[in-house]
Coordinates of C-alpha atoms in Angstrom, one line a residue:
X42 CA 215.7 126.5 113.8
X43 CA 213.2 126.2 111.1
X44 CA 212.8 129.7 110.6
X45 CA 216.2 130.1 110.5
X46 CA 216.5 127.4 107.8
X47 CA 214.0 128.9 106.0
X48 CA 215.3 132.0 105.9
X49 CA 218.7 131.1 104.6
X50 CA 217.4 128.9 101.8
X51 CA 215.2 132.2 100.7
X52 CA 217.9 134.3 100.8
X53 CA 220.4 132.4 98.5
X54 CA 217.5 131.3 96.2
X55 CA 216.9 135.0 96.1
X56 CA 220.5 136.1 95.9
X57 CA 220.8 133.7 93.1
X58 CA 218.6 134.6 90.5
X59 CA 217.6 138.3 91.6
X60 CA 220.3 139.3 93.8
X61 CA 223.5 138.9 91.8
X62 CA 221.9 139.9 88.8
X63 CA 221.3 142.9 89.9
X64 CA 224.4 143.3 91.5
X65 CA 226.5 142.6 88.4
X66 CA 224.3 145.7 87.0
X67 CA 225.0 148.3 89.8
X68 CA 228.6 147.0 89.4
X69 CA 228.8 147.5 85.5
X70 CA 227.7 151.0 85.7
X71 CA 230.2 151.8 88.3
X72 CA 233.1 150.9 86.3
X73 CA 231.8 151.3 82.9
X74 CA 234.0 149.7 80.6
X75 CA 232.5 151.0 77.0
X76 CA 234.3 154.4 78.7
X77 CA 237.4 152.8 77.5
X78 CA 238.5 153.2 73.9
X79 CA 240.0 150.3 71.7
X80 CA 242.5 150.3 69.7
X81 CA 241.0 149.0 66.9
X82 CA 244.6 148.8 65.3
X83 CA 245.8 145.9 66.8
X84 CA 244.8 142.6 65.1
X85 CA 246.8 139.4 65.7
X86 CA 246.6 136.6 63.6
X87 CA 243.9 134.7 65.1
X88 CA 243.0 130.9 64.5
X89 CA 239.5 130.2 64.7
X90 CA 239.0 126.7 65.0
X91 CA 235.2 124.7 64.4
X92 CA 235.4 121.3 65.4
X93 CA 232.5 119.1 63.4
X94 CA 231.0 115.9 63.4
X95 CA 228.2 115.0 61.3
X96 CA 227.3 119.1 60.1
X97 CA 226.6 119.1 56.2
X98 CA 223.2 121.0 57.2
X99 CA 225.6 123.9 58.2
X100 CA 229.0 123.6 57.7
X101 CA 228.9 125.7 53.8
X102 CA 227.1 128.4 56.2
X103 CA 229.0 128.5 58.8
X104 CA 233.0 128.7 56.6
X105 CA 231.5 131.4 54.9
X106 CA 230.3 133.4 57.5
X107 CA 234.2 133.5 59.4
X108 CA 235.3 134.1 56.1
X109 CA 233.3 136.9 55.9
X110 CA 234.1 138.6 59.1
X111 CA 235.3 142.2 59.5
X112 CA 239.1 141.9 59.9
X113 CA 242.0 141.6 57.7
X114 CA 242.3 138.4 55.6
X115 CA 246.3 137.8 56.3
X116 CA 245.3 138.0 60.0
X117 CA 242.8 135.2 60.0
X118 CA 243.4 131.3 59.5
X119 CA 239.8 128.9 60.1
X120 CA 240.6 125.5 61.0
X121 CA 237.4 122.9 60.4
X122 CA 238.2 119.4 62.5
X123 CA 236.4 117.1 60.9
X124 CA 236.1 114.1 63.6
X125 CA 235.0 110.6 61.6
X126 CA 231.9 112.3 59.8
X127 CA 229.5 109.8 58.1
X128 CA 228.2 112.6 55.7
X129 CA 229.1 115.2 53.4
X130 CA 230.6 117.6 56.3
X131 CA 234.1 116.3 55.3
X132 CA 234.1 117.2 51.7
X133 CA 232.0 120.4 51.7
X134 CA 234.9 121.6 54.2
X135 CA 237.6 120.5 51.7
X136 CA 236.1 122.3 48.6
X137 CA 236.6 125.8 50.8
X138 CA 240.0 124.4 51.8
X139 CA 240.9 124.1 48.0
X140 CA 239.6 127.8 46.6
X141 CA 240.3 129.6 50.3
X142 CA 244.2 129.7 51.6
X143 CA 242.4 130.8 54.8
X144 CA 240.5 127.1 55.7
X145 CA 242.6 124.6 56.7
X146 CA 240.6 120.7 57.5
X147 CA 241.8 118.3 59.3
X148 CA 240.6 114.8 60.0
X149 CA 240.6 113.6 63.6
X150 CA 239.5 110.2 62.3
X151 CA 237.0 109.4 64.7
X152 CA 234.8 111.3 67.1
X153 CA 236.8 111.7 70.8
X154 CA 234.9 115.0 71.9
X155 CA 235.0 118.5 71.3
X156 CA 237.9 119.2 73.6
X157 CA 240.2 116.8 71.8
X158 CA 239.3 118.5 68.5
X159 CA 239.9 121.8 70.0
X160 CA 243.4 120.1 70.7
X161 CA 244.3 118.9 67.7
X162 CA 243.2 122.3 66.1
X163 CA 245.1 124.2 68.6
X164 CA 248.5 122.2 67.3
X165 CA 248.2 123.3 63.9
X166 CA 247.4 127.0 64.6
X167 CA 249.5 129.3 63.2
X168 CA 247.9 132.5 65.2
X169 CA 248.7 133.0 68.9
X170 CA 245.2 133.7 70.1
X171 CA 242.7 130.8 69.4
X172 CA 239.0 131.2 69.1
X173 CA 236.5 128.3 69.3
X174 CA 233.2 128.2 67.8
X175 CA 230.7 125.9 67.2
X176 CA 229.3 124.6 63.3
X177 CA 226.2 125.6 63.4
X178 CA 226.8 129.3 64.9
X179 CA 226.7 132.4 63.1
X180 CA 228.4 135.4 64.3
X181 CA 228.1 138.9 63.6
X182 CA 230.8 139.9 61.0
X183 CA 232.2 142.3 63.5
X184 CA 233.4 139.6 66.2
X185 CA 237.0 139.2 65.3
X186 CA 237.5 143.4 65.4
X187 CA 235.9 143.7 68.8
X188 CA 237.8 141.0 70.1
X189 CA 241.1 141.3 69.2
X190 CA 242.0 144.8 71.1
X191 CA 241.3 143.0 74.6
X192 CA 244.8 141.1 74.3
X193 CA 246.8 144.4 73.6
X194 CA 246.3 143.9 77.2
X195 CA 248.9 141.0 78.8
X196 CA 246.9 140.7 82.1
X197 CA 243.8 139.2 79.7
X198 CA 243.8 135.1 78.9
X199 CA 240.5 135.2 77.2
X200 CA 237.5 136.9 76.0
X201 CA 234.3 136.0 75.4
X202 CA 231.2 137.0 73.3
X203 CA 227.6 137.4 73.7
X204 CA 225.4 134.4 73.0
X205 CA 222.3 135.2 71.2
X206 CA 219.4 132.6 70.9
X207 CA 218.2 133.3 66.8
X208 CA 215.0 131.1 66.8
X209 CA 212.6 132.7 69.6
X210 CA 209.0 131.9 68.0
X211 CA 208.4 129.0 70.2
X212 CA 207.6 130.1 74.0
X213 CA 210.2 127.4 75.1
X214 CA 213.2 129.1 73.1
X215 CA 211.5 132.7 74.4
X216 CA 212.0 131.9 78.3
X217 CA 215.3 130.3 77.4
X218 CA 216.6 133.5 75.3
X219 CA 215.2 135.8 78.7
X220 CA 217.9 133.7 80.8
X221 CA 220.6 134.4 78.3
X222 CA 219.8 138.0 78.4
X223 CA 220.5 137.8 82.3
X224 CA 223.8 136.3 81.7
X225 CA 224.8 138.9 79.8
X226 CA 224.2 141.2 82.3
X227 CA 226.2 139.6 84.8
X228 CA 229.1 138.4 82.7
X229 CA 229.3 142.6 82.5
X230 CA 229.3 142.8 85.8
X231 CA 231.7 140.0 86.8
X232 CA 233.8 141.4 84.1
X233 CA 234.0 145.0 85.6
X234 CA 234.7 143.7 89.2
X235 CA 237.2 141.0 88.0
X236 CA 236.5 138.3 85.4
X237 CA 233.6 136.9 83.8
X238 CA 232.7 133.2 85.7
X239 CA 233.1 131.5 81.9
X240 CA 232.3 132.1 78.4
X241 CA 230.4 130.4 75.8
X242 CA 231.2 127.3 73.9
X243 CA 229.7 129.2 70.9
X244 CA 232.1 132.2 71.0
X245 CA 235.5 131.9 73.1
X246 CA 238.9 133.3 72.7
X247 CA 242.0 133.0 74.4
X248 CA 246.0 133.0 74.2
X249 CA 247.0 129.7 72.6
X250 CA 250.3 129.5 75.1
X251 CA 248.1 128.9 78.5
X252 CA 246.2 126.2 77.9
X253 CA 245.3 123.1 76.4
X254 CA 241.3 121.6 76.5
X255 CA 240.5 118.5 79.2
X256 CA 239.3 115.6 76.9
X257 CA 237.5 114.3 79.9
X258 CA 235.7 117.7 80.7
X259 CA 231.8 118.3 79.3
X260 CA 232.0 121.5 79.9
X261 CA 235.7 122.0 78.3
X262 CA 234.5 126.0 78.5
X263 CA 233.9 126.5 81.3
X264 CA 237.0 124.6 82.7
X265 CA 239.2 126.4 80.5
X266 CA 238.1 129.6 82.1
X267 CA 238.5 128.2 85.8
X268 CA 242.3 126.9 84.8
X269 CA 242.6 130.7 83.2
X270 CA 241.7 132.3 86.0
X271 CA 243.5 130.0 88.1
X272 CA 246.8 130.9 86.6
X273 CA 246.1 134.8 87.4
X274 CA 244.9 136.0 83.5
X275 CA 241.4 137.9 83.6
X276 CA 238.6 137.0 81.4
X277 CA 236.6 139.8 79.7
X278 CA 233.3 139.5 78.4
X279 CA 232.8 141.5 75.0
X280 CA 229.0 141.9 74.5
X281 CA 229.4 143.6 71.1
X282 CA 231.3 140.4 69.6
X283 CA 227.5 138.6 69.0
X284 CA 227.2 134.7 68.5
X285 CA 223.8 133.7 67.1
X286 CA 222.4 129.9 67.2
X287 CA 219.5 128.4 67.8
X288 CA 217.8 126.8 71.0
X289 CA 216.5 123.7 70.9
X290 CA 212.6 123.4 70.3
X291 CA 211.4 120.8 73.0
X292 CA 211.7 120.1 76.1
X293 CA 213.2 116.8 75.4
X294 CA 216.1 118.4 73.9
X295 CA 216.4 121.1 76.2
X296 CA 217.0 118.3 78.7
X297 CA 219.9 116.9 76.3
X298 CA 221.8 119.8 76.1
X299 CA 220.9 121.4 79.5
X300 CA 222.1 118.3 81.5
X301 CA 225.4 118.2 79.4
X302 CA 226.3 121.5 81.4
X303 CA 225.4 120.8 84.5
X304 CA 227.5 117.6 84.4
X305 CA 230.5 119.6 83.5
X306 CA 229.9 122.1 85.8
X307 CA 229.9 119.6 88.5
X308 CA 232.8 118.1 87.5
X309 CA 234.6 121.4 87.7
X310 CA 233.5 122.3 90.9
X311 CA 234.9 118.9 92.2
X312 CA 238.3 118.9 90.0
X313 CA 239.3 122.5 90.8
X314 CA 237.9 122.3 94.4
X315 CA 241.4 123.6 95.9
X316 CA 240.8 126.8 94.5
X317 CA 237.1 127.2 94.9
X318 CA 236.3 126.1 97.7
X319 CA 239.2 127.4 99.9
X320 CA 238.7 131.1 97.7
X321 CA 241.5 133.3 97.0
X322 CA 240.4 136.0 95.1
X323 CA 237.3 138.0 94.0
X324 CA 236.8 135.2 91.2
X325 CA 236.8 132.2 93.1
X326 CA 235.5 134.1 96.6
X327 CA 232.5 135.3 95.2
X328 CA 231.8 135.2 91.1
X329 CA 232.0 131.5 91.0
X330 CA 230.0 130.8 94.5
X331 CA 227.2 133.2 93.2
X332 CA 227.1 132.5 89.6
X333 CA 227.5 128.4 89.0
X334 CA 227.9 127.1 93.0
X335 CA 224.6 128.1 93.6
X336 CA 223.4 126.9 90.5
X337 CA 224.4 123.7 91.2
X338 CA 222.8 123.6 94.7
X339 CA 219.7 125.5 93.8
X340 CA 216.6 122.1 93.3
X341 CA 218.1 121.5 97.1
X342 CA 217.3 125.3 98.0
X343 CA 213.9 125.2 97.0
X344 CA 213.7 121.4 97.9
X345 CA 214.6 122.8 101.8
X346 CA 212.4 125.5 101.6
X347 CA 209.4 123.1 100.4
X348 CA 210.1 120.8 103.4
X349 CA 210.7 123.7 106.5
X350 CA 207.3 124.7 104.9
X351 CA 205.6 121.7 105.4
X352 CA 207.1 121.3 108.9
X353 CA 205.9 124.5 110.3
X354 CA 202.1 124.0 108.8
X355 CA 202.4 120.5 110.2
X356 CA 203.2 122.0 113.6
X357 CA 200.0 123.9 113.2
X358 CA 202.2 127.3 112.9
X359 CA 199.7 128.9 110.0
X360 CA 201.0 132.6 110.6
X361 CA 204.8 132.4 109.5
X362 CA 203.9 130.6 106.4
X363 CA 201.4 133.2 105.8
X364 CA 203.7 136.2 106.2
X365 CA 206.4 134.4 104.4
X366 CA 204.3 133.5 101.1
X367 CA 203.1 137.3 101.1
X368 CA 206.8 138.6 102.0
X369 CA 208.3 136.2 98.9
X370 CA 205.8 137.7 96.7
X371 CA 205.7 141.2 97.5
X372 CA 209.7 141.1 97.2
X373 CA 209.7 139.0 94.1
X374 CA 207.9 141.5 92.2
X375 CA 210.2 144.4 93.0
X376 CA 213.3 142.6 92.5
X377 CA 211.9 140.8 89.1
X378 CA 210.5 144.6 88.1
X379 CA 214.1 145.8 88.4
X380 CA 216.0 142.9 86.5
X381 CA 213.3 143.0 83.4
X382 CA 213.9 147.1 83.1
X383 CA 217.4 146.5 83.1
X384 CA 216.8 144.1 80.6
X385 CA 215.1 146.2 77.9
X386 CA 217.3 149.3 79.5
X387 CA 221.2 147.2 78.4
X388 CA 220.6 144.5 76.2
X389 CA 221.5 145.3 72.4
X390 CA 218.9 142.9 71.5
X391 CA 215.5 143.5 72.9
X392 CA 213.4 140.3 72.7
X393 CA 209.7 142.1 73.3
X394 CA 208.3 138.4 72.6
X395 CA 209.4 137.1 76.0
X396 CA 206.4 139.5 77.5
X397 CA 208.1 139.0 81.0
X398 CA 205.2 141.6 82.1
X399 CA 202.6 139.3 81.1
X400 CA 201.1 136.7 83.0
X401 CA 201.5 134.7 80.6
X402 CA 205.1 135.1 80.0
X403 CA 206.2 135.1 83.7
X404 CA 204.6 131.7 84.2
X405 CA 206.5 131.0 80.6
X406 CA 209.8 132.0 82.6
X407 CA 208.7 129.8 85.8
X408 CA 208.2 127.0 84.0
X409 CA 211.4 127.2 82.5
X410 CA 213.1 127.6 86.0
X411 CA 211.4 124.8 87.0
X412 CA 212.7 122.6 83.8
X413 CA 216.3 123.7 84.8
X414 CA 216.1 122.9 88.3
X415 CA 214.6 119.6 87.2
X416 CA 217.8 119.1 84.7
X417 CA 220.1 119.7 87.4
X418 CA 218.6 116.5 89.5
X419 CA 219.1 114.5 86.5
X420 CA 222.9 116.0 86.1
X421 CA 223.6 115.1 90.1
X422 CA 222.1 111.9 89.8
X423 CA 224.2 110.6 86.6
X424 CA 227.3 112.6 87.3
X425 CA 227.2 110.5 90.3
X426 CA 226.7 107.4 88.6
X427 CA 229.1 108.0 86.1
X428 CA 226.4 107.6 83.5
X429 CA 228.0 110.5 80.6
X430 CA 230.5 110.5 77.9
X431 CA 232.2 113.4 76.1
X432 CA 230.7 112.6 72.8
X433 CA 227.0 114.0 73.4
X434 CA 224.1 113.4 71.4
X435 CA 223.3 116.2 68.8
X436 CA 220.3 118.4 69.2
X437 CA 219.4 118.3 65.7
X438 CA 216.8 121.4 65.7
X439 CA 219.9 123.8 66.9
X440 CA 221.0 123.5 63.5
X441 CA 217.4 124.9 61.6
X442 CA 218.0 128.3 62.1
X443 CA 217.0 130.6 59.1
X444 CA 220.0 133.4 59.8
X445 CA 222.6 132.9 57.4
X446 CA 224.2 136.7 57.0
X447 CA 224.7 139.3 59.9
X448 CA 225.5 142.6 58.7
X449 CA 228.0 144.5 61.0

């Protein structure tokens, strides 16, 4: 029985962060989508809407970078949603919204969330497809024109971008930006097979007519794309629409930010539990389980696998544990080999700092794995309690990144 146990804890701790993965890959370069051509002459009026609370640091930057984008000017309307701001984020928006047709601001009044800004956004919007982004991201000035060809298709609800971490000089941010890089792998792959499991807060875009954001929800994202899916649209993941920000510098904020999403995830696994966990198709079967299910479970994996160790030395069986600790390693290595090549062999953005082949670096990346399971704990224990509220604290040093321009 313990063998068995430990076995099946391996295998989905394996499945999760090696297994899929690489999966996704094989699966993205079966049905290659950069095959298919875009019609790059489609481009709906799209609404792009930034809520912001408290964001004078970037706010300046962050109008004139949309306004800057690639894409027709009659096609593009930016809505800023100023929630109750105590400092100058209110009137720096209103000085664009005075020499610029294209900015629209709106005052929420006081600060409910991002969701209900998103809302309140959403009912002004002229355009019919609505992307949401964050204040202090910067996006390549191509993102609108690879975006907008997805919807000539009527079978896709949303597309999202690729998330890029801008500020990878501390080793923190570095083992942080090597986990985004993996997600954009397998948000190819789910994408190919059927839809990508969510997009980013940063960068998302979908068809104003299907949905509406959950005020309650900390991850409004990610339920947005469950409730998509749910209602039979696809979601595509465009990794040439690029979304820079930076990650936050300590572990301390790391924590902050890390523990909002693993709260939300949890509460959409619970509120949309009807559809995934009695699965009815290839999203909610297998894309979910594999990519945020597993997540969620994973400190209780490893948790299990500690304690059937410690059981069978107790027993004074020395020889399995033996032969497991050498089998774990000998297969960690290939697998690990194979994601890292893929890595440097599909990202658009190599980040050579991470040094995933150094010792250095991989205990870099295990310490950051450790961190995140650590952060999940904390998200089971108050989402639980009931001890969160939609209106996060701010990470303040995700808003010191130097990037101000990104040419096409």
């Amino acid at each position: 029985m313990l063998i068995a146990l430990l076995v099946l804890f391996t295998v989905l701790v394996f499945w999760q962060f090696l297994g899929y993965p690489l999966c996704m890959v094989l699966l993205y370069r079966k049905r290659k989508r950069d095959s298919l051509d875009k019609d790059y002459s489609y481009q709906p009026l799209i609404t792009i809407i930034v809520p912001a609370y408290n964001e004078e640091q970037v706010i300046k930057r962050r109008i004139e970078n949309l306004l800057a984008q690639d894409y027709p000017e009659d096609k593009l309307e930016i809505i800023v949603v100023d929630s109750g701001s105590t400092d100058n984020t209110l009137e720096i928006a209103r000085n664009f919204e005075k020499s610029n047709s294209n900015v629209m601001v709106l005052e929420e009044g006081e600060r409910k969330g991002k969701a209900s800004a998103i809302n309140l956004g959403k009912s002004h919007a002229k355009g019919k497809i609505i992307l949401v982004t964050d204040a202090n991201t910067v996006f390549d000035l191509n993102v609108l024109k690879e975006i907008a060809p997805h919807f000539v298709n009527p079978e896709i609800g949303a597309v999202g971008g690729r998330f890029v971490l801008s500020n990878v000089e501390s080793k923190l941010v570095r083992a942080s930006s090597f986990y985004w890089e993996i997600e954009s792998l397998v948000r190819r792959g789910e994408s190919a097979l059927d839809s990508a499991c969510l997009f980013h807060g940063e960068i998302n875009v979908w068809r104003k007519d299907i949905i509406d954001a959950d005020t309650g929800s900390l991850a409004e994202d990610l339920d947005m794309a469950i409730r998509i899916r749910r209602q039979g649209y696809k979601i595509i993941y465009e990794p040439d629409a690029i979304a820079y920000e930076a990650g936050p510098t300590t572990t301390r904020e790391q924590i902050v930010q890390k523990k909002r999403a693993a709260i939300g995830t949890l509460q959409g696994v619970f509120k949309h539990k009807r559809y995934l966990w009695l699965p009815r198709d290839k999203y909610s079967g297998f894309i979910f389980p594999s990519h945020k299910t597993l997540q969620i479970l994973s400190p209780y994996l490893l948790l299990g696998i500690l304690a059937v160790f410690i059981a069978l030395l107790a027993s004074g069986n020395f020889i399995i544990p033996i032969a497991y600790i050498l089998a774990v390693m000998v297969l960690f290595s290939l697998l690990f080999t194979l994601l890292t090549r893929e890595l440097s062999g599909m990202t658009a953005t190599r980040n050579n700092a991470i040094g995933t082949a150094s010792p250095s670096g991989l205990l870099n990346i295990l310490s950051y794995v450790l961190l995140h399971e650590y952060i999940i704990l904390l998200a089971w224990k108050d989402f639980i309690l009931k001890n969160y509220v939609v209106t996060w604290p701010k990470v303040e040093s995700t808003r010191k990144s130097g990037i101000t321009r990104i040419s096409p």
